[in-house]
Short mmCIF file of C-alpha atoms in Angstrom, two decimals:
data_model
loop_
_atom_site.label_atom_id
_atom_site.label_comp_id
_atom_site.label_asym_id
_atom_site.label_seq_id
_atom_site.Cartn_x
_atom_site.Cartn_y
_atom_site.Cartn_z
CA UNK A 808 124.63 45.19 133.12
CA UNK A 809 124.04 41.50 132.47
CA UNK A 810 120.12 40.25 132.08
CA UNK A 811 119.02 39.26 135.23
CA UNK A 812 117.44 35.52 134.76
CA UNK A 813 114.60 34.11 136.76
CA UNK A 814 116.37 32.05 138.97
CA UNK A 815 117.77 35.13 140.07
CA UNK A 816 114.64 37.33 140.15
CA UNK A 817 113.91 36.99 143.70
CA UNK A 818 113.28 40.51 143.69
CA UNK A 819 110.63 42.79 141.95
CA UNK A 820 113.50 45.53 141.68
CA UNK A 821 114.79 43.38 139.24
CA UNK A 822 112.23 43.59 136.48
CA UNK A 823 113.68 46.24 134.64
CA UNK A 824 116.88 44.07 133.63
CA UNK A 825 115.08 40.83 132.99
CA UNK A 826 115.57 39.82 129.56
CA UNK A 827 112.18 38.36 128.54
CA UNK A 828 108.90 39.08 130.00
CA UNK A 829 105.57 37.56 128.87
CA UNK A 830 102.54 40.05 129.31
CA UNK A 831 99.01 39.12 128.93
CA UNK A 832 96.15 41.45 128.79
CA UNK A 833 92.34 41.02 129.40
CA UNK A 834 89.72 42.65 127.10
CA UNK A 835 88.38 44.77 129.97
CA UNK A 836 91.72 46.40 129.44
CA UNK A 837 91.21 47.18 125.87
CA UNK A 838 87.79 47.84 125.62
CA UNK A 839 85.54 51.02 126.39
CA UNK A 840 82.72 51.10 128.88
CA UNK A 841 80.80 49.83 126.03
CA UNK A 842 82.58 46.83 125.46
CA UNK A 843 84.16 47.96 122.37
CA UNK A 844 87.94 48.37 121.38
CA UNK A 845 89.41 51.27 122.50
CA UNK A 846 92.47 52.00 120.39
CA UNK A 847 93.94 54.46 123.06
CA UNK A 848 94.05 52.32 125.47
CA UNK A 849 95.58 49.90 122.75
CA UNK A 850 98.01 52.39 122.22
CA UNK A 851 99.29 53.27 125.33
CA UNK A 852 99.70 49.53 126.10
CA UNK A 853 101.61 49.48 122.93
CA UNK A 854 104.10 52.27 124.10
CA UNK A 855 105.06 51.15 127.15
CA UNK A 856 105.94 47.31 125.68
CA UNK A 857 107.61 49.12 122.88
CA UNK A 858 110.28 51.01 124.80
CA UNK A 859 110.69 48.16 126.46
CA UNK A 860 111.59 45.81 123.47
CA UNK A 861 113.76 49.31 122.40
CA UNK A 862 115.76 49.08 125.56
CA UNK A 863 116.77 45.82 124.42
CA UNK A 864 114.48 43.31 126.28
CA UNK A 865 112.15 40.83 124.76
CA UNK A 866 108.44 40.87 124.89
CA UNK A 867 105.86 38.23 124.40
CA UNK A 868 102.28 39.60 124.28
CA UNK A 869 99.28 37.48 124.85
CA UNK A 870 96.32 39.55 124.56
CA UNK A 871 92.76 39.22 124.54
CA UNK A 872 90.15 41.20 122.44
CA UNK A 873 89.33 39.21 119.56
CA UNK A 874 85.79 38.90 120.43
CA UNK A 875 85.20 42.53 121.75
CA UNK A 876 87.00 43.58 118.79
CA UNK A 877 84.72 41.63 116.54
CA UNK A 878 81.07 42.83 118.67
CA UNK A 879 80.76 46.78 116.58
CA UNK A 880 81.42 45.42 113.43
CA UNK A 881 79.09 42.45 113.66
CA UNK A 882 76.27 44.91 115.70
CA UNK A 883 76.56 43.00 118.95
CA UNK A 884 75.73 44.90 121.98
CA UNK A 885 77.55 42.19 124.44
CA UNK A 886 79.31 39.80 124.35
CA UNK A 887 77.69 36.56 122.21
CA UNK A 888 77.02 33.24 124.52
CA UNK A 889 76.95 30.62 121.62
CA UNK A 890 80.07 28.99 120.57
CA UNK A 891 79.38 29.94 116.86
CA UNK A 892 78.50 33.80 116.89
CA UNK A 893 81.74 33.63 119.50
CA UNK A 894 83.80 32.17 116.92
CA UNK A 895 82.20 34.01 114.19
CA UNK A 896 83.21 37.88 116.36
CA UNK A 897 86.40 36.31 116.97
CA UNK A 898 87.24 35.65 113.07
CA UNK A 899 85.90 39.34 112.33
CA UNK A 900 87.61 41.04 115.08
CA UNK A 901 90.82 39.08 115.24
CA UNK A 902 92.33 40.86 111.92
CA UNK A 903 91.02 43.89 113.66
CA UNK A 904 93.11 43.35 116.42
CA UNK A 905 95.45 43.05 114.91
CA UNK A 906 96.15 45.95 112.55
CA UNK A 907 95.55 48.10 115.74
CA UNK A 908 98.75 45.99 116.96
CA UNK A 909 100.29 46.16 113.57
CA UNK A 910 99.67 49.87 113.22
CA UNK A 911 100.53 50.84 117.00
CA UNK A 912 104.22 49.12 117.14
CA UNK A 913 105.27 50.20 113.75
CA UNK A 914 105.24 54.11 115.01
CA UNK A 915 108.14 52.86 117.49
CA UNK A 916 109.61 50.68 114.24
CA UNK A 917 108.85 47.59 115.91
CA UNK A 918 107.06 44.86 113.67
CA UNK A 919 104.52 41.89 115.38
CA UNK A 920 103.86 38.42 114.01
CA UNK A 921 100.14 36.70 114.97
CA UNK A 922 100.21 33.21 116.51
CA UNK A 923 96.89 32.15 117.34
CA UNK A 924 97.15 29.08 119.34
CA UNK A 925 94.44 26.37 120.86
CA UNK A 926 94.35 23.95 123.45
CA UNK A 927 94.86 21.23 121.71
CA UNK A 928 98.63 22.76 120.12
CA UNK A 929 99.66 22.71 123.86
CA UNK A 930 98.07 19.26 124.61
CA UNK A 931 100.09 17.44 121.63
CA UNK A 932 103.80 16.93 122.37
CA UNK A 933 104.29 17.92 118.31
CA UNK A 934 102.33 21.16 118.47
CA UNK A 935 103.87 22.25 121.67
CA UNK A 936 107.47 22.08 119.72
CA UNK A 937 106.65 23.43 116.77
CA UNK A 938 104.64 26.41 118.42
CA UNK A 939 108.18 27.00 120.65
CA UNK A 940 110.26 26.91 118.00
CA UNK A 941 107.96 29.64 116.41
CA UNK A 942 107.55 31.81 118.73
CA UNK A 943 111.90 31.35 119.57
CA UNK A 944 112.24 32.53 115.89
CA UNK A 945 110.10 35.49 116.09
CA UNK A 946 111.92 36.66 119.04
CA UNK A 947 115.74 35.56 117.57
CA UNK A 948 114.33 37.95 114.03
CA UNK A 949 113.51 40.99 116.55
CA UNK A 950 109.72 40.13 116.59
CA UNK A 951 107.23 40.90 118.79
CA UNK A 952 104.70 37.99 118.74
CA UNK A 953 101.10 38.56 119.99
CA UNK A 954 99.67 35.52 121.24
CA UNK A 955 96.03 34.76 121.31
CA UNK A 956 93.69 31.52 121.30
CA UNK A 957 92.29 30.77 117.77
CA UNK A 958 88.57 31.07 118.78
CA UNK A 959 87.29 30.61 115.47
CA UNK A 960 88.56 26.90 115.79
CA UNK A 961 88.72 26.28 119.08
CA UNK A 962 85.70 24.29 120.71
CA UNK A 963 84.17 24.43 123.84
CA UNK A 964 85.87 20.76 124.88
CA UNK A 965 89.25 21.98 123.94
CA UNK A 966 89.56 25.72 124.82
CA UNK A 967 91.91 27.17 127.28
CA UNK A 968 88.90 29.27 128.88
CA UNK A 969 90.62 32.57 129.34
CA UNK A 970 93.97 33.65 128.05
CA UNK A 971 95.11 33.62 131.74
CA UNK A 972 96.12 29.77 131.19
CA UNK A 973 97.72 29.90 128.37
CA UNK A 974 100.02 33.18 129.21
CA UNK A 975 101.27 30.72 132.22
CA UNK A 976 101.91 28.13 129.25
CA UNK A 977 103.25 30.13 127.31
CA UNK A 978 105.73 31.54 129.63
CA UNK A 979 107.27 28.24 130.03
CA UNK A 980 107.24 27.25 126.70
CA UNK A 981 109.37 30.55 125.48
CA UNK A 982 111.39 30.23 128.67
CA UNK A 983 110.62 33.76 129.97
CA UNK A 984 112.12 35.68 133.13
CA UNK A 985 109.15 36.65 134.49
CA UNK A 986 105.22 37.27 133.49
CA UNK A 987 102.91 40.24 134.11
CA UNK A 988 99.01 39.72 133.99
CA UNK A 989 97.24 42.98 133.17
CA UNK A 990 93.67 43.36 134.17
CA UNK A 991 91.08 45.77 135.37
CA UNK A 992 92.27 45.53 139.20
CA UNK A 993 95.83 47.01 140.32
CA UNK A 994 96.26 44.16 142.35
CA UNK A 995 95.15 41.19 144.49
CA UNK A 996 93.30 42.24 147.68
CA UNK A 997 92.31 40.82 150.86
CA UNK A 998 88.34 40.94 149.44
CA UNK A 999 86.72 42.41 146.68
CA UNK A 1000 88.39 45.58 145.98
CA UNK A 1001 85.53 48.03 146.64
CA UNK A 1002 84.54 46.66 149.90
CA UNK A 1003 85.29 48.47 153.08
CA UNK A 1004 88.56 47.56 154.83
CA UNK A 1005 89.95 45.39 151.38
CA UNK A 1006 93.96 46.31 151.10
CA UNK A 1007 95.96 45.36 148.53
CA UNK A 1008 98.40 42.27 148.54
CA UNK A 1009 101.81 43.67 147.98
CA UNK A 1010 103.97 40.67 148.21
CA UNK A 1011 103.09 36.95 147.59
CA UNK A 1012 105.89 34.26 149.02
CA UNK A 1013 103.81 31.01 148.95
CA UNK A 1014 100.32 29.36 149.02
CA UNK A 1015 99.97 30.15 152.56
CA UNK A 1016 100.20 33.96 152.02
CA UNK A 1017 96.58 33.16 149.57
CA UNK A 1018 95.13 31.92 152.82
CA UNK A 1019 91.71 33.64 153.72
CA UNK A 1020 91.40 35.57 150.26
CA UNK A 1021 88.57 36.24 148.83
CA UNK A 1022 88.41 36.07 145.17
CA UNK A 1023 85.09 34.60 144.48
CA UNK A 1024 84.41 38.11 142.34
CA UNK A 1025 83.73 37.18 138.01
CA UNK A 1026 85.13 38.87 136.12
CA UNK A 1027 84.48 41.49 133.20
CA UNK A 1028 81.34 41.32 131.08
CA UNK A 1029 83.47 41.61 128.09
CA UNK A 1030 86.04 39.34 129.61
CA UNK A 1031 85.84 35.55 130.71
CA UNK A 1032 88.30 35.48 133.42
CA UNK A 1033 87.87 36.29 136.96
CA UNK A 1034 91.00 36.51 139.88
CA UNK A 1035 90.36 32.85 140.09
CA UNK A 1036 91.48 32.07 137.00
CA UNK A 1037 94.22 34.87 137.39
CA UNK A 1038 95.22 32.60 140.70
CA UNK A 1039 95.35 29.17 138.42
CA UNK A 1040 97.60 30.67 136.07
CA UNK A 1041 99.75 32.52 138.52
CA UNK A 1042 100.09 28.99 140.22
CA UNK A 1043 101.39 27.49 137.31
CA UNK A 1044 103.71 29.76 136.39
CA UNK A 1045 105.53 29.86 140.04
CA UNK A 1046 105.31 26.71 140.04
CA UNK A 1047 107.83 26.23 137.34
CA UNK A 1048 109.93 29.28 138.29
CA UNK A 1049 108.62 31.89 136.50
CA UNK A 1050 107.28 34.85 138.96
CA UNK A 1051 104.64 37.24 138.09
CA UNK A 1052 103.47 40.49 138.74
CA UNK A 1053 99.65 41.26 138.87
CA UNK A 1054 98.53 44.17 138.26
CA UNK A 1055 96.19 46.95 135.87
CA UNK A 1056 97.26 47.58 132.45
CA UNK A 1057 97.48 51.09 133.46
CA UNK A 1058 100.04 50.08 136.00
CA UNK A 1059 102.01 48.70 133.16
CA UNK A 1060 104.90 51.01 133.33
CA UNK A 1061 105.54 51.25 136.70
CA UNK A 1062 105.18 47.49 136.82
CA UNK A 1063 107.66 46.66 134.75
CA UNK A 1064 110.11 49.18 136.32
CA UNK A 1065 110.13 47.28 139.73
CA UNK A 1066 108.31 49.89 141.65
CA UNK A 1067 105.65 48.90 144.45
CA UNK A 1068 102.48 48.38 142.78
CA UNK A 1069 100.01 45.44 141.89
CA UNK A 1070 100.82 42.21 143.40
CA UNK A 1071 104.17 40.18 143.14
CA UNK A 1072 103.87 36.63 143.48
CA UNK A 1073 107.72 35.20 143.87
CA UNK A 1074 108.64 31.69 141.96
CA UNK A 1075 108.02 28.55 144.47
CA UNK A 1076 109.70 25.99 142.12
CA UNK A 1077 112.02 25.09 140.13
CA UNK A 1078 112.29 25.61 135.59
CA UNK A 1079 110.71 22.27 135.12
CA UNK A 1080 112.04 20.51 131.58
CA UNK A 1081 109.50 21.87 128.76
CA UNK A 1082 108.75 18.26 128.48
CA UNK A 1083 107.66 17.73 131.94
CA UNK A 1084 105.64 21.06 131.87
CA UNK A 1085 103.33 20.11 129.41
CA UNK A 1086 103.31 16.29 131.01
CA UNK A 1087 102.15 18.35 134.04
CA UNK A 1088 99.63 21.19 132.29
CA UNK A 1089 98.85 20.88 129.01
CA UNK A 1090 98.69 17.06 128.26
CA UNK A 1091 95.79 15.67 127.54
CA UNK A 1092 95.49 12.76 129.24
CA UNK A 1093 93.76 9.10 127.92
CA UNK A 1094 93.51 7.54 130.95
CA UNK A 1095 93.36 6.58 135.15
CA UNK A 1096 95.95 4.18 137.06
CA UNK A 1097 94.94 3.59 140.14
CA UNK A 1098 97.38 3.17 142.72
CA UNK A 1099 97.63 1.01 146.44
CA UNK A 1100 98.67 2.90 149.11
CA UNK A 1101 102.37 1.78 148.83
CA UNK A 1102 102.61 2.46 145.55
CA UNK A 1103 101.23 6.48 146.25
CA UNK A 1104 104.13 6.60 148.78
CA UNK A 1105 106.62 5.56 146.24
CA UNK A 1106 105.66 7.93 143.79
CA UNK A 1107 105.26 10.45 146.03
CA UNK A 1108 107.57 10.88 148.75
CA UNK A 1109 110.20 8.71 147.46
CA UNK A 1110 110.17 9.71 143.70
CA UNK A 1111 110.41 6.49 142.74
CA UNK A 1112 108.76 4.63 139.13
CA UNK A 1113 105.18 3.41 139.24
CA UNK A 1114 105.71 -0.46 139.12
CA UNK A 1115 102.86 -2.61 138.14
CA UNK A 1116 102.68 -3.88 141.39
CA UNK A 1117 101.50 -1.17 142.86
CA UNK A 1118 98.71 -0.85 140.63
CA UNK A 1119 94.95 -1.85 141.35
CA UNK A 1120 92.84 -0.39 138.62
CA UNK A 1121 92.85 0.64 134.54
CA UNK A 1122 90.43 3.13 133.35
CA UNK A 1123 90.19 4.07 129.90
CA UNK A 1124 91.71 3.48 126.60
CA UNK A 1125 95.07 4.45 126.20
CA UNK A 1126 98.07 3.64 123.89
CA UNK A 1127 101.69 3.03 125.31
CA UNK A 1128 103.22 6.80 125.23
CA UNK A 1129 100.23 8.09 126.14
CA UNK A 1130 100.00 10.50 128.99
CA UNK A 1131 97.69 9.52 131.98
CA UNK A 1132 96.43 10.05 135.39
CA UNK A 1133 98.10 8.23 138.56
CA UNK A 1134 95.36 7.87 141.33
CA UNK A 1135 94.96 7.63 144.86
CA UNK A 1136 92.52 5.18 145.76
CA UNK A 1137 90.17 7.94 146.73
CA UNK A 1138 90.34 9.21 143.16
CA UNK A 1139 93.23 12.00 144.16
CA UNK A 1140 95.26 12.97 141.45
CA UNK A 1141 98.70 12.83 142.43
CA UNK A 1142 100.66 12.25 139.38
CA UNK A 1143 100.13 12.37 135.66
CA UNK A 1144 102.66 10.04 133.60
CA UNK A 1145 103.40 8.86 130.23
CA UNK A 1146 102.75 4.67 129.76
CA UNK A 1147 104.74 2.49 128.87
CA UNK A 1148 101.68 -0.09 128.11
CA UNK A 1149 98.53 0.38 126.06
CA UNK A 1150 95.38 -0.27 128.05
CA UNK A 1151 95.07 -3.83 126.53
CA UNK A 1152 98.51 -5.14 127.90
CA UNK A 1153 98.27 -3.40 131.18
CA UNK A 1154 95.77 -5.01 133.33
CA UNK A 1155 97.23 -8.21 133.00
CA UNK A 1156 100.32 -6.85 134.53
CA UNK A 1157 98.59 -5.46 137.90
CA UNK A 1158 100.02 -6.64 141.24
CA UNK A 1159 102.87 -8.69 139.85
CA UNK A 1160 106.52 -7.77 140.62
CA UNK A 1161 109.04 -7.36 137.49
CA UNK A 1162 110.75 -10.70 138.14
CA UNK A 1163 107.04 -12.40 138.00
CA UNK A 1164 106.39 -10.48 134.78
CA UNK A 1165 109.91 -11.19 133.15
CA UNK A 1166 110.09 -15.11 134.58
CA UNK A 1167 106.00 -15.77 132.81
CA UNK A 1168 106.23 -13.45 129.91
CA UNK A 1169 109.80 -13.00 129.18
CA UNK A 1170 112.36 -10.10 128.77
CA UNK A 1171 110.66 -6.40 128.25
CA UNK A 1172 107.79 -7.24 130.26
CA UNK A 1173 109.59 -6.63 133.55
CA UNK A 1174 109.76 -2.67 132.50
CA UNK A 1175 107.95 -0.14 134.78
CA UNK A 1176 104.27 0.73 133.90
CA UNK A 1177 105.45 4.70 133.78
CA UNK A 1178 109.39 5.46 134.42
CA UNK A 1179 110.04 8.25 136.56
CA UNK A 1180 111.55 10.40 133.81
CA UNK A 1181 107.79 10.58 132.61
CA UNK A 1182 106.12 11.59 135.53
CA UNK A 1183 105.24 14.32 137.51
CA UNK A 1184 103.60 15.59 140.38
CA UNK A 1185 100.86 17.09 140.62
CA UNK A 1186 98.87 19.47 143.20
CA UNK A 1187 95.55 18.65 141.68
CA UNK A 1188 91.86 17.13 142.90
CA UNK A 1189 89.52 15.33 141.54
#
């Protein structure tokens, strides 16, 4: 039977002949009631993505742990606060990691390749290519990559926060079929799991199926992400085609065999171009145009270019290239975009039409302030 892609996967069922499937996993899944490694629940994670990458299927792991891994050998006793004993646990415990990885696959003659990965390698157009191509290689040479964020480096202005984020990225990036979050739930439910009269979610369609949920619950003490962050990364994913199962890492199995457990959340877009994924997620952006009303309409409804015209306001400082905001008047975020003006050449272009621009300042003024091939929607407040 042929792989079954993601624009096809409209069906849970259909999991066990997808061809690539990123899985992330918490460090509440990993880790003991201590908050320290557990290597047998390492290895039975292990197992299950290893006959799995056997059977012929690819497998992208993003996994969490670093710190945990790094608490016992440092004599922590939780989890550190401070950026610097974080990144100092993190250096300790990633190699840790590691090796359990290392050691685990290679009993099922599988090897793994480390790619550590900040914020700031998805926010810059170069890094974002060169980490794809890396992680394309790895899979093409039989690979299994495990993914995590380089918290050594990483600072507190440029961090992805959880891993949750960057598995959603991360799917895109390698093009997978579908993505599976493991955590310490089996599922989204209708309130906090252990209260009275909370079911589980089986089935998730659209936004409006979210409607009424409670998930204001934090998460682990060992972890950083709660189910809102879980939510935020399952949004992104969808959002660019890629659907997801949620679920408990000892659901894994099942999970990945299409049977009816955790929570599926169906794809409610479209594969976006990896260029206009990370315009829309990962960019960081140098700037705020500020649009009229008109000129929102345009954007939005019509899909049109953002004109200079349309355009009431410059904020920041900004290069042409860059990637930037697009503003409501109100300060709603409705777009982001990549200018075709530096903020020093811009202002003097607001509110005049392309023939005023090309007639005073001559021919390649009377280009748009951000074509539409660099732009893209957003669903995002201020």
């Amino acid at each position: 039977m042929l792989p079954v892609s993601a624009a096809a996967l409209s069906d849970r069922r259909l999991l066990p002949e997808v061809r690539r499937v990123v899985v992330k996993v918490g460090s509440s899944s990993l880790t003991d009631g201590t908050g320290k490694l557990d290597p047998a629940r390492l290895r039975a994670l292990v197992d299950v993505l290893a006959a799995r990458v056997n059977g012929g299927h690819q497998v992208v792991l993003v996994s969490s742990g670093a710190i945990a891994t790094g608490m016992d050998p440092l004599g922590l006793a939780k989890r550190p606060r401070d950026l610097a004993t974080q990144q100092a646990a993190a250096s300790v415990g990633q190699g840790l990691l590691v090796a359990h990885y290392t050691r685990a696959f290679h009993e099922h003659g599988l090897r793994v390749g480390q790619v550590l990965l900040t914020a700031d390698d998805t926010m810059r157009r170069t890094q974002y290519r060169n980490a794809q191509r890396a992680l394309e290689r790895l899979l093409d040479l039989g690979i299994v990559p495990i993914v995590n964020e380089n918290d050594t480096v990483a600072t507190d202005e440029i961090r992805f926060g959880d891993n949750d984020r960057l598995a959603a990225l991360v799917s895109h990036l390698v093009h997978a079929d579908a993505m599976a979050l493991l955590t310490d739930v089996d599922g989204l439910y209708t309130g906090p799991p252990d209260r009275e009269g909370s079911r589980r979610i089986a089935e998730v369609r659209g936004p409006k199926d979210l409607d009424g949920i409670d998930v204001s619950a934090r998460g682990s003490r060992v972890g950083t992400g709660g189910m809102v962050t879980k939510l935020e990364s399952v949004a992104i994913a969808t959002a660019s085609g890629v659907p997801v199962v949620l679920t408990s890492a000892a659901q894994v199995a099942p999970a990945l065999a299409g049977e009816d457990v955790g929570t599926w959340f169906a794809a409610t877009g479209k594969r976006a171009s990896t260029r206009l994924m990370w315009l829309a997620y990962a960019a960081r952006t140098h700037g705020r145009l500020v649009l009229d009303d008109g000129a929102v309409r345009a954007v939005v409804e019509r899909g049109t270019s953002l004109l200079p015209a349309g355009v009431t306001a410059v904020h920041g400082e900004f290069e042409a290239g860059d990637p930037v905001e697009i503003v409501a008047a109100d300060g709603t975020v409705v777009a982001r975009g990549l200018v075709a003006y530096s903020s020093q050449e811009a202002p003097d272009l607001l509110g005049r039409s392309t023939s005023e621009l090309r007639a005073e300042l001559g021919e390649g003024y009377d280009r748009e302030l951000v074509h539409r091939d660099d732009l893209v929607l957003v669903r995002r407040r201020r």
